[in-house]
XYZ file of C-alpha atoms in Angstrom:
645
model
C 89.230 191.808 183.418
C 85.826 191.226 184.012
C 86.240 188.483 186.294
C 88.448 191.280 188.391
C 85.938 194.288 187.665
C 82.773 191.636 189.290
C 85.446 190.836 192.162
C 85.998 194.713 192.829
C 82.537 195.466 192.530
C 81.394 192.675 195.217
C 80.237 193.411 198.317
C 82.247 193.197 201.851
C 81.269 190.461 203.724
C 79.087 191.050 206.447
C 80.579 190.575 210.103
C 78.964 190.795 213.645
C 81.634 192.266 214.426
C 80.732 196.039 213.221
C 77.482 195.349 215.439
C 79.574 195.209 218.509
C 81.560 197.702 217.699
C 78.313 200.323 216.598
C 77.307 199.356 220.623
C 80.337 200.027 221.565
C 80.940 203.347 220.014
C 77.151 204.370 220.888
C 77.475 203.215 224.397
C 80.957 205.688 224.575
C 78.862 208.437 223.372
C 76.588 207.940 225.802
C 78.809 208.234 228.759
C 80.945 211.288 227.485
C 77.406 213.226 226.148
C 75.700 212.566 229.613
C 74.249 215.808 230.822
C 74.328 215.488 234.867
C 73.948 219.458 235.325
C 77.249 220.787 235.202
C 76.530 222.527 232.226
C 73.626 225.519 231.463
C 75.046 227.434 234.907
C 73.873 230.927 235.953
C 75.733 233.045 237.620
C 74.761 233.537 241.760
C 74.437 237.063 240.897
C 71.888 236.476 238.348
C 70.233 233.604 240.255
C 69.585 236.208 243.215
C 67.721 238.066 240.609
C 65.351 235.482 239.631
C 64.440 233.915 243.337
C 62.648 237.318 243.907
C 60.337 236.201 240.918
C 58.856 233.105 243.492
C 59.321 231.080 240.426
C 61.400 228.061 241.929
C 59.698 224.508 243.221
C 63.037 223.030 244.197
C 66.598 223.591 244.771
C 68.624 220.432 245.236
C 71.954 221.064 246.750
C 74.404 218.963 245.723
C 76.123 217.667 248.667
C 79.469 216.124 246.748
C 79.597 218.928 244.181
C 79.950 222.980 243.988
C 76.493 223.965 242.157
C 72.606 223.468 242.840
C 70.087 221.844 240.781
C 66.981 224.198 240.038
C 63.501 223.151 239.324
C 60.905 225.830 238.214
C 57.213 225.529 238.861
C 54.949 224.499 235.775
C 54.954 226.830 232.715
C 56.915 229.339 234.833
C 59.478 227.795 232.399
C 57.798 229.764 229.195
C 58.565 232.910 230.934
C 60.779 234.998 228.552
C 63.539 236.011 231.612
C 64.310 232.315 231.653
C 65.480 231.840 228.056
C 69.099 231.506 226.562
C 70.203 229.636 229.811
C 67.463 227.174 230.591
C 68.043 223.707 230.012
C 66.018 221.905 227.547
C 67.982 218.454 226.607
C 66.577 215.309 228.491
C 68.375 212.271 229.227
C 66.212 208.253 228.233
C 67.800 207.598 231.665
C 67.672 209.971 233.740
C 63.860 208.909 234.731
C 62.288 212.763 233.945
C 64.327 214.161 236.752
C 66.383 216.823 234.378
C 66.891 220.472 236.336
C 65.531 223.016 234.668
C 69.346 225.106 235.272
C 72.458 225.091 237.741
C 73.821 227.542 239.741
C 77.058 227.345 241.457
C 77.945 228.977 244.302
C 81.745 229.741 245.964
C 80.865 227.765 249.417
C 77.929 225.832 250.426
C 76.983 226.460 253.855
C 77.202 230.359 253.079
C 74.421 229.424 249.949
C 72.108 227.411 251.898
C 71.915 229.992 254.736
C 71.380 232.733 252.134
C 68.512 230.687 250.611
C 66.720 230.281 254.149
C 67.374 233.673 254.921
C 65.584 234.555 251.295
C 62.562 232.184 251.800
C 61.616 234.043 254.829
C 62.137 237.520 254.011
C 60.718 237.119 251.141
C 57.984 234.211 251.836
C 58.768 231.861 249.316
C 57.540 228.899 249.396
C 60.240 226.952 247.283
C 61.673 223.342 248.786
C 65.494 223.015 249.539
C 66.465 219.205 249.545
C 69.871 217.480 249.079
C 71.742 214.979 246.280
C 74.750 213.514 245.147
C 75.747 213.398 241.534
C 74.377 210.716 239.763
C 75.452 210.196 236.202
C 72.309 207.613 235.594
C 73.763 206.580 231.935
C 76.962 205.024 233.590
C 74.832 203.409 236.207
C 72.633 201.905 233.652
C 75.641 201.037 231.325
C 77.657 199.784 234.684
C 74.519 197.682 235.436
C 74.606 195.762 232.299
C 78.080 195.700 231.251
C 78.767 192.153 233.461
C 75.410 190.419 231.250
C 77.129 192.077 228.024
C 80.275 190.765 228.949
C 78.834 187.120 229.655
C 76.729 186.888 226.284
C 80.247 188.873 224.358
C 82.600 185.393 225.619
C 79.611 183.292 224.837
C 79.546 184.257 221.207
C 83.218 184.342 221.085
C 83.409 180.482 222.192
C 80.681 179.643 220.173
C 82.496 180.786 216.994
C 86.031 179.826 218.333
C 84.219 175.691 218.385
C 82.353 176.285 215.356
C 85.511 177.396 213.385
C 84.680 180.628 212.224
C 86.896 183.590 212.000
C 86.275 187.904 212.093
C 84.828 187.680 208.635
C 83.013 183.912 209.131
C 79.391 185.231 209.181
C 77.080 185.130 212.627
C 75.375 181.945 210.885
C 78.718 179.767 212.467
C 77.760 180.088 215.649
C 75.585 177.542 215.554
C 77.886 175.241 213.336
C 79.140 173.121 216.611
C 78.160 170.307 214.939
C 79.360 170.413 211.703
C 82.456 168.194 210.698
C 85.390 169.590 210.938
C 87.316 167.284 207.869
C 89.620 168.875 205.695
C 88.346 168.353 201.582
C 90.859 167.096 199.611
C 90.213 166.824 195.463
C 91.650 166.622 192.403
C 91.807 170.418 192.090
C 93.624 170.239 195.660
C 97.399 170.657 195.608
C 98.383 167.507 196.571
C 101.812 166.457 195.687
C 102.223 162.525 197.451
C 101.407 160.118 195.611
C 102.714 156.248 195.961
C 106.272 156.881 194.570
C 106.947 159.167 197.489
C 106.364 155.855 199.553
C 109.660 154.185 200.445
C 109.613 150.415 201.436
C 105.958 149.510 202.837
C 105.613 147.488 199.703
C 103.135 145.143 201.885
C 100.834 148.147 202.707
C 101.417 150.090 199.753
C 99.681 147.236 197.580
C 96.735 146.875 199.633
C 96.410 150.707 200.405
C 96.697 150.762 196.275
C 93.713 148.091 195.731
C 91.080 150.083 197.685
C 91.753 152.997 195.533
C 91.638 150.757 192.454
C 88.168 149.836 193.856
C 86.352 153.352 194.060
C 88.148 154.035 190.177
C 87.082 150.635 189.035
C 84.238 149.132 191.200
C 82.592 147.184 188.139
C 86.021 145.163 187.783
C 85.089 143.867 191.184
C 81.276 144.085 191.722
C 80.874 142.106 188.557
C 81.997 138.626 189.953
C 79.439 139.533 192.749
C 82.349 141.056 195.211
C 81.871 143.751 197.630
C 83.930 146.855 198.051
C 85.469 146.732 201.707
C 83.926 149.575 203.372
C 87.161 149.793 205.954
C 90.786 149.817 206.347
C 92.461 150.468 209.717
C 96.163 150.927 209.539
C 97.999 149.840 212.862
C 101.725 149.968 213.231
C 104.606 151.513 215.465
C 104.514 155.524 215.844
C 106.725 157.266 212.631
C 106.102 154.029 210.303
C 104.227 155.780 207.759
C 100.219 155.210 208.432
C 99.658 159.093 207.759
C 102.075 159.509 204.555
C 100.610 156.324 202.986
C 96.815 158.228 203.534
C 98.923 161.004 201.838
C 99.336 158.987 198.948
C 96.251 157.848 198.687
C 94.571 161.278 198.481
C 97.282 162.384 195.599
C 96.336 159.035 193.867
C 92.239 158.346 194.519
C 91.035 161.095 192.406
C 88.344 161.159 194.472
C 87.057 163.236 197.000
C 88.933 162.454 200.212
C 87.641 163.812 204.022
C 90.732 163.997 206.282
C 90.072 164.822 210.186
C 91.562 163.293 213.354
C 90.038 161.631 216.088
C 90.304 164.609 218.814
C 88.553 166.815 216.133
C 85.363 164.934 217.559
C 85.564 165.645 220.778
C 83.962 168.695 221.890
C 83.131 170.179 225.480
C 79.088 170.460 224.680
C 77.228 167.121 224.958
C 76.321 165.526 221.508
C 79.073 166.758 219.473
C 80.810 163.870 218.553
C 77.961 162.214 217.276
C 76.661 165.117 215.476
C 80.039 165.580 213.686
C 79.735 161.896 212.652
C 76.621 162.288 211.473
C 77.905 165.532 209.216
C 80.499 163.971 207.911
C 78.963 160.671 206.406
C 76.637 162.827 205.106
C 79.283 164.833 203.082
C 80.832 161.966 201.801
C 77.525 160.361 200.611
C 77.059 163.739 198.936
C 80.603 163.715 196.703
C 80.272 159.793 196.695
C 82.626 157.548 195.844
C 84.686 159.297 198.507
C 87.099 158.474 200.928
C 87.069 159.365 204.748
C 90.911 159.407 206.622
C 90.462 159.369 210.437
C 93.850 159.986 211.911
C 94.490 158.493 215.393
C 90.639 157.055 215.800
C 92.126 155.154 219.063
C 90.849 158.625 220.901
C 87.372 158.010 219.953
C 86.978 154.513 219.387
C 88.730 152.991 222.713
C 87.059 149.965 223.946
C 83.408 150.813 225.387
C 82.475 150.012 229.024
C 86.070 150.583 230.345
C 87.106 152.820 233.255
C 83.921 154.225 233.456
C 83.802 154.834 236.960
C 81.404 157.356 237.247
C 78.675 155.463 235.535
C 77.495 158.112 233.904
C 76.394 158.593 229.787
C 80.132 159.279 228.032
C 80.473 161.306 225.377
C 83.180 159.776 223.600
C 80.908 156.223 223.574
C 78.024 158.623 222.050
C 80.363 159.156 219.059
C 81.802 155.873 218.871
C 77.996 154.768 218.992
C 77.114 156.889 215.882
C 80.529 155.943 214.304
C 80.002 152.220 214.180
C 76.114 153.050 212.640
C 77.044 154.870 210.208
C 79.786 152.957 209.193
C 77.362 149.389 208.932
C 74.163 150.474 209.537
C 70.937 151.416 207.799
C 71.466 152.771 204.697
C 75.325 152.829 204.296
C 76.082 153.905 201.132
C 79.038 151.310 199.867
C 80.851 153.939 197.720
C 82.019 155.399 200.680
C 85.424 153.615 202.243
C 86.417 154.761 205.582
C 90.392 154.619 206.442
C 91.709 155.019 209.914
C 95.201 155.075 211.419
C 96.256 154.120 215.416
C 99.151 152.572 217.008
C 97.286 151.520 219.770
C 95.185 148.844 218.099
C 95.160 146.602 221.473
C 92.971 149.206 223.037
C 90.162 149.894 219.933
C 86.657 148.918 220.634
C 86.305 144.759 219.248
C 82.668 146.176 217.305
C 84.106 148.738 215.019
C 87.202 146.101 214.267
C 84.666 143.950 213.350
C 84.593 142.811 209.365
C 81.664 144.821 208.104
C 83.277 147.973 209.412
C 86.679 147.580 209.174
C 87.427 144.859 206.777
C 90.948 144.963 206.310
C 93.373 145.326 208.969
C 97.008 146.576 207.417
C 100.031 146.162 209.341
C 102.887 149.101 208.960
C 105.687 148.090 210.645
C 109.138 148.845 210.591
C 111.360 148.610 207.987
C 113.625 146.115 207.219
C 117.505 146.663 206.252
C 116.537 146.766 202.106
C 113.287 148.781 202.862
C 115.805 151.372 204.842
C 118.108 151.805 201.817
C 114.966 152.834 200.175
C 113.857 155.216 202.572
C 117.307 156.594 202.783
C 117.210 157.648 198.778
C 114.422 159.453 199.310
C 115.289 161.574 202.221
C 118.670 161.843 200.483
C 117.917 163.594 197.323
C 117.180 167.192 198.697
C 120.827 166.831 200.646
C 124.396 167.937 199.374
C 125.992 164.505 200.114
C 129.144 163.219 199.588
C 129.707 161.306 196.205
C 131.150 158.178 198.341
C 128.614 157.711 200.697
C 127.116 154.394 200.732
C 123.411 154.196 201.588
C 124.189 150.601 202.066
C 126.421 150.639 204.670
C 123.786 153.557 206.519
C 120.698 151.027 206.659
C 123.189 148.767 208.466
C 123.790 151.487 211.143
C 120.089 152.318 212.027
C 118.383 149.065 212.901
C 114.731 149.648 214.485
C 114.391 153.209 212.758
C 111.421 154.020 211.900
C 110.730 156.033 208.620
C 110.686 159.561 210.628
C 113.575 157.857 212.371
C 115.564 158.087 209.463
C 114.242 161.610 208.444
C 115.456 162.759 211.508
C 118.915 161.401 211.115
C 119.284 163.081 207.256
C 117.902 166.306 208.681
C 120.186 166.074 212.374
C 123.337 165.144 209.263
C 123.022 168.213 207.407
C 122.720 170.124 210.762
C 126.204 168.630 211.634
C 127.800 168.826 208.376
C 126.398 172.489 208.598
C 128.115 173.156 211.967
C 131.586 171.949 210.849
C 131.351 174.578 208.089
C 131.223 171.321 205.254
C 130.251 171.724 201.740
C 128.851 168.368 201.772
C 127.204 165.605 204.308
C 129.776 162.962 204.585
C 129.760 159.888 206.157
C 130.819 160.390 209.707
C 128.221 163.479 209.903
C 125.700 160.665 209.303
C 127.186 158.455 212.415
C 127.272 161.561 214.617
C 123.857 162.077 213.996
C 122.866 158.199 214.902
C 124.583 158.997 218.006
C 123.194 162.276 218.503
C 119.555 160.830 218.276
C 120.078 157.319 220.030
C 122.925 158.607 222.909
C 121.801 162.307 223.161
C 124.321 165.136 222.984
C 127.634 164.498 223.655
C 129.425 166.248 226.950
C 133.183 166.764 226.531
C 133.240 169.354 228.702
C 131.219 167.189 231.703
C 133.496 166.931 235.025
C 134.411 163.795 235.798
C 137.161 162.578 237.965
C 139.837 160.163 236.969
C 138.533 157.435 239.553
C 135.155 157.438 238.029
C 136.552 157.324 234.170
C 138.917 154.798 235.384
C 135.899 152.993 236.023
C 133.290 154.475 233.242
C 136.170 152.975 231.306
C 136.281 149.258 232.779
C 132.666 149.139 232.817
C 132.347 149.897 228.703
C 135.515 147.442 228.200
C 133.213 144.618 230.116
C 130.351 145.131 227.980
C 132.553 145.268 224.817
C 134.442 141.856 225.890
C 131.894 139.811 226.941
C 129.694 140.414 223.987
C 132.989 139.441 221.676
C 133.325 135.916 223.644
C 129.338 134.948 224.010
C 127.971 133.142 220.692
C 124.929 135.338 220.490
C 125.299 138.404 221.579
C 125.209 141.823 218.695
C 128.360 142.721 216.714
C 129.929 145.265 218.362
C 130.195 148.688 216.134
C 132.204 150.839 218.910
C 132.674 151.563 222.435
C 133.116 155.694 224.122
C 133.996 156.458 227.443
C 132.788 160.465 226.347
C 129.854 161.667 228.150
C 126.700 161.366 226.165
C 122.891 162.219 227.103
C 122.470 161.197 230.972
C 125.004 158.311 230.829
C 128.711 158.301 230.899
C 129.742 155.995 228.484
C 128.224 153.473 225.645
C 128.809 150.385 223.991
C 127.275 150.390 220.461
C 125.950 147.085 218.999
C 124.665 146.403 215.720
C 121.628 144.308 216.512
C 120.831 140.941 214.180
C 117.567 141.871 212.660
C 115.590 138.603 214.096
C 112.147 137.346 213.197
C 112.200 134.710 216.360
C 114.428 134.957 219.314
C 115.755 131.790 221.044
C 116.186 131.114 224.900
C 120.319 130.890 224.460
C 120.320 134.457 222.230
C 118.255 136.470 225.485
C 120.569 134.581 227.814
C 123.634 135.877 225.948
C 122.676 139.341 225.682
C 121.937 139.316 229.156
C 125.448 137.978 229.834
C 126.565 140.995 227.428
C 124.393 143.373 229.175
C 125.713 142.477 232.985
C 129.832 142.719 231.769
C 129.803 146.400 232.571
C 128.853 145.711 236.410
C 130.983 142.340 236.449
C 134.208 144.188 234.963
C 134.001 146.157 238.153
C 133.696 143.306 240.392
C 136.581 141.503 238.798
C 138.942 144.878 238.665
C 137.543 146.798 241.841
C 136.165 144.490 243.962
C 133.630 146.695 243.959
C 129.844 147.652 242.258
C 129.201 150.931 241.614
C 125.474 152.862 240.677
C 126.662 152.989 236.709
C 124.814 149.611 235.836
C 121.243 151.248 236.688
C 120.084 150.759 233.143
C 121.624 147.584 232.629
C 120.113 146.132 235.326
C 116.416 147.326 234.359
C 117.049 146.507 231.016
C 117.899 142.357 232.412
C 115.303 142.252 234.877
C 112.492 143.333 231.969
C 114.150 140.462 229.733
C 114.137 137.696 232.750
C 110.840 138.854 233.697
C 109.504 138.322 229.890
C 111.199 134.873 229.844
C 109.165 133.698 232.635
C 105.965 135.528 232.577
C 105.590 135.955 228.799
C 107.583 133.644 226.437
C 107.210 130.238 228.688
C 110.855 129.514 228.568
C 111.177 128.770 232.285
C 111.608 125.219 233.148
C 110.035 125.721 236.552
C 106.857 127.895 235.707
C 106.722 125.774 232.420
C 104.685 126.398 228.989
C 102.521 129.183 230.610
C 101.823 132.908 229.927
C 100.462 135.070 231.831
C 100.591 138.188 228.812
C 96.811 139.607 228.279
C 97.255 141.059 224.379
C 93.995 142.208 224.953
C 94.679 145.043 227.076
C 92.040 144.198 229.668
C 94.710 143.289 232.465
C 94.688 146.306 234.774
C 97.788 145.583 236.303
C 95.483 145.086 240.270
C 94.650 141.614 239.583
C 97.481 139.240 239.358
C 96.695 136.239 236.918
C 98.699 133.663 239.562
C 98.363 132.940 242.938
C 100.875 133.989 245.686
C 102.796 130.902 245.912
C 103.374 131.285 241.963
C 104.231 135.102 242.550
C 107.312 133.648 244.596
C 108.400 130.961 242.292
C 108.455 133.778 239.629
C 110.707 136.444 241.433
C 113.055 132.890 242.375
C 113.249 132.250 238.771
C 113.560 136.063 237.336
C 116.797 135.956 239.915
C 118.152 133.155 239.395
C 118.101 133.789 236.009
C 119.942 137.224 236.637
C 122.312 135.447 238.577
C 123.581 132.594 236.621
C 124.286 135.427 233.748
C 126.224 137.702 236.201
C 128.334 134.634 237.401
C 129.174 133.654 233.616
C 129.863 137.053 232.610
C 131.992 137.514 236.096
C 133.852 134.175 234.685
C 134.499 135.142 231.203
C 136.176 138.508 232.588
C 138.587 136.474 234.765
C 139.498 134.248 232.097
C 140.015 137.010 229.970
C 141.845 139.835 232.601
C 144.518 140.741 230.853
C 142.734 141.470 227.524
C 140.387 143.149 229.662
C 142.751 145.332 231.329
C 144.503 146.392 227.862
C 141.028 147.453 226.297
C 140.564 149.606 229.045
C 143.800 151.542 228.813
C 143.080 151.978 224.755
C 140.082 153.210 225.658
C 141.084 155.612 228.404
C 143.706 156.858 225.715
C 141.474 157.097 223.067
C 138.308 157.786 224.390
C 136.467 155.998 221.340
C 137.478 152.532 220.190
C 135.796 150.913 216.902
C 135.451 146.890 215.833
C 138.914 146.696 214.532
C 140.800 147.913 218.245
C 139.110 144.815 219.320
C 139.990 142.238 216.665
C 143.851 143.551 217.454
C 143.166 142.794 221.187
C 141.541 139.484 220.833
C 141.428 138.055 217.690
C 138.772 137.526 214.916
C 135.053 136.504 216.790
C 135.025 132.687 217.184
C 131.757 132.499 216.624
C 131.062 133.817 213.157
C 130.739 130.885 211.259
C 128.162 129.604 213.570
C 125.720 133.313 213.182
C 126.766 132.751 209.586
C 124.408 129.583 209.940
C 121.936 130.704 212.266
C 121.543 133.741 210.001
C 120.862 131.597 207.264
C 118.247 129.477 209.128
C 116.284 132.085 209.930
């Protein structure tokens, strides 16, 4: 209770905010109290009674108004006929030109002929001069109100940068600099911890050992060792770079600093660096301490590039004060600095330096086992079906990544959801796969028998040349139903291949080009349907030649920069070479089209009855064609190559 009586009994933060809005209200008050002499009015009747007294210096008629402005001569003011109506309030900006009363009169030309008319009869030797109305505290608060406005957005920016909110204190404005890292403890709720981790077992252990080493530096510094002062983790978007940093700030048990590399960049000049600065600083403070810069490719690209201007960059400023205080003067060695990218090609070659960043750790993605893994642990939240075999899903998503596979639990239960199921089941699973790979599908897309006719030949082409080549993917099942932006598929189930020999690209490229020969061979014809087959060979020729060296002609060469420094203006070959390359890249093309073309003639009839299945059907799995044409001839050959590799 007294913890909650001290709380009650605190004071309210202070905010600039009430400032403002004190000027505000005050400036209001201003306005609406303004006297501009439209109160303290006499009558006319009684203001013919006191002109006879020759008391008046000046009457100012107000040309855009109905009354006068009076102005009695010195201490005529003291005079008792003048009190109860005289007016004694004065304005800071009216400038000591406040009427001493008003008078207001029916119609103006009538009044100002009366008062000439008076002045000579009488001889009185008042002045009559003209005005407008002026309310001179709008005009001064007009005046100002752009230079309030200006400094107003100033502050506003200021605290929007700085981070600080209604209640943040006027002190934040100038916290630009600060770092902007999010503190995570042991008294943070942080749930991940290495168990969450599926697969990864490669990273996990190393990610593991540079914990160990802030928990247990003796066990290392004793045989005279160094703790690395860097670990960069590089790897394939959705891999698992950020989760495994998760981990590691459930596990360290030490303070951990976790900010991304756009949360340096600022629009004021020195920012960056300043935020650096602030941040190493923090983590010396709570030393041994941990510092998680996600993304770091958008400050720490490669220095001296595409700098066309010539002028001082920011974002080199920071990477400048990045790679000091990471092995510079004074670095403190309890403090371990972990970064994540997927651009590692493109990272400046000083901060991957050892020194800085000592370890290098590869995420990549998983393999078959280590997606069975990742599978059980997405799984568990799920209602799934007490039959469904995790095994036989790892199989079906080859080249997922981790987030990949998150994606297809999530898009299952979505399905499952949809159908009105109690439980995910299998084929909700394999909907999803094609969901995320294919797109949505389109039953209700217009198409015209002609053009399924040949949606349908073109699939059947794919799906019976990749049977009869040696090399090319299983085949896992074939649709002629409208999917995404294309208007059939053929679904493979990709080997999972470390190295990939000149025979196994030239097969799938014979694979790839059935769809466009199955219309030769039936039509006669070539139709715009094999626009993504064709890019898809023409990227694969193009690597055999250019990249991989396995062109006879153009020989053991590469002309592949994995530097990143090839700009894509300079050609690495001369002209002549330019033309032997496109002669190859075609030729290559070519000789696959021909073979599939061949294959499809040999085979016509089969051809022709897969077609009609599939035009009856619409989908068409593995076992349609074994009944068509017979168990693969070639399995006992991938059987071996399998086991080679």
């Amino acid at each position: 209770m007294a913890k909650d009586n001290n709380n009650m009994t605190k004071k309210p933060k202070f905010s600039p905010y009430w400032i403002y809005g004190a000027i505000g209200v005050f400036l209001l008050f201003l306005i609406f109290s303004n006297d501009s002499g439209a109160d303290d009015k006499v009558t006319l009747t009684k203001f013919e009674e006191l002109i006879k007294y020759n008391d008046i210096k000046r009457i100012r008629v107000m040309t855009n108004a109905d009354y006068a402005e009076i102005f009695l001569k010195d201490d005529a003011a003291k005079k008792d006929i003048y009190k109860g109506f005289i007016n004694k309030k004065s304005n800071i900006f009216s400038m000591g030109d406040n009427p001493d009363f008003t008078v207001k009169y029916p119609e103006k030309k009538i009044f100002v002929e009366n008062l000439y008319t008076a002045k000579e009869k009488d001889s009185l030797d008042f002045e009559i001069t003209s005005g407008r109305i002026d309310n001179t505290v709008s005009s001064f608060i007009f005046s100002i109100l752009p230079f309030v406005l200006i400094i107003g957005v100033w502050i506003f920016i200021m605290r929007r940068m700085s981070g600080g909110g209604a209640g943040g204190g006027g002190g934040q404005i100038f916290n630009i600099g600060k770092s902007k890292a999010k503190l995570f403890d042991e008294k943070t709720d942080i749930k991940s911890s290495f168990k969450d981790v599926a697969g990864l077992e490669g990273a996990k252990e190393e990610v593991q050992e540079i914990v160990d080493f802030l928990k247990n530096p003796e066990k290392y510094t004793s045989l005279g060792g160094k703790i690395p002062k860097g670990a960069l983790l590089v790897g394939p978007p959705g891999t698992g770079k950020t989760l495994l940093a998760k981990a590691v700030a459930g596990e360290a048990k030490v303070p951990f600093f976790s900010l991304s590399g756009s949360d340096f960049v600022e629009m004021f000049v020195g920012v960056g660096a300043s935020r650096v600065r602030d941040l190493f600083k923090q983590a010396k403070e709570k030393s041994p301490a941990i510092i998680f810069i996600d993304e770091i490719d958008a400050i720490g690209r490669a220095r001296g590039k595409n700098n066309f201007t010539g002028s001082n960059d920011e974002r080199e400023n920071t990477l400048n004060q990045l790679l000091t205080e990471m092995d510079g003067f004074g670095t403190n060695t309890n403090v371990i600095v972990m970064a994540a990218t997927n651009r590692a090609d493109i990272l400046d070659k000083a901060l991957m330096r050892a020194g800085r960043f000592d370890r290098q750790i590869y995420v990549d993605l998983p393999d078959i086992r280590e997606r069975k893994e990742i599978f059980d642990v997405h799984l568990k939240p799920l209602k799934k079906a007490d039959n469904l075999d995790t095994d036989f899903l790892s199989k079906q998503t080859p080249g997922f990544s981790g987030a990949d596979i998150a994606n297809v639990c999530n898009e299952a239960a979505l399905i499952a959801a949809r159908k009105g199921k109690k439980a995910v089941e299998k084929q909700d699973f394999l909907d999803a796969v094609d969901r995320i790979v294919g797109g949505l599908e389109k039953k209700n897309k217009i198409i015209t028998p002609g053009e399924k006719k040949t949606v349908a030949f073109h699939e059947a082409g794919h799906a019976t040349v990749s049977w009869l080549v040696e090399h090319a993917a299983p085949l896992v099942k074939v649709t002629i139903v409208p999917r995404g932006q294309s208007l059939g598929a053929a679904w493979y189930l990709p080997e999972e291949r470390m190295l990939v020999r000149t025979e196994q690209m030239l097969d799938e490229m014979c694979a790839t080009l059935g769809g466009r020969a199955a219309e030769k061979v039936i039509f006669n014809k070539i139709s715009t349907g094999a626009l993504s087959d064709l890019e898809k060979v023409t990227k694969q020729a193009r690597a055999m030649v250019t990249v991989y060296g396995l062109n006879e002609k153009i020989g053991n060469l590469t002309y592949y920069d994995s530097s990143g420094n090839d700009s894509g203006f300079n050609k690495p070959y001369s002209e002549e070479t330019a033309k032997t390359i496109d002669e190859e890249i075609s030729k290559i093309i070519e000789n696959q089209y021909d073979r599939a073309i061949q294959i499809l003639e040999q085979n016509k009839d089969k051809l022709t009855k897969l077609a009609e299945l599939l035009l009856d059907k619409e989908v068409i799995f593995k076992d349609d064609l074994e009944g068509i044409f017979g168990a693969r001839p070639f399995l006992k050959s991938d059987s071996v190559d399998d086991s080679e590799e």
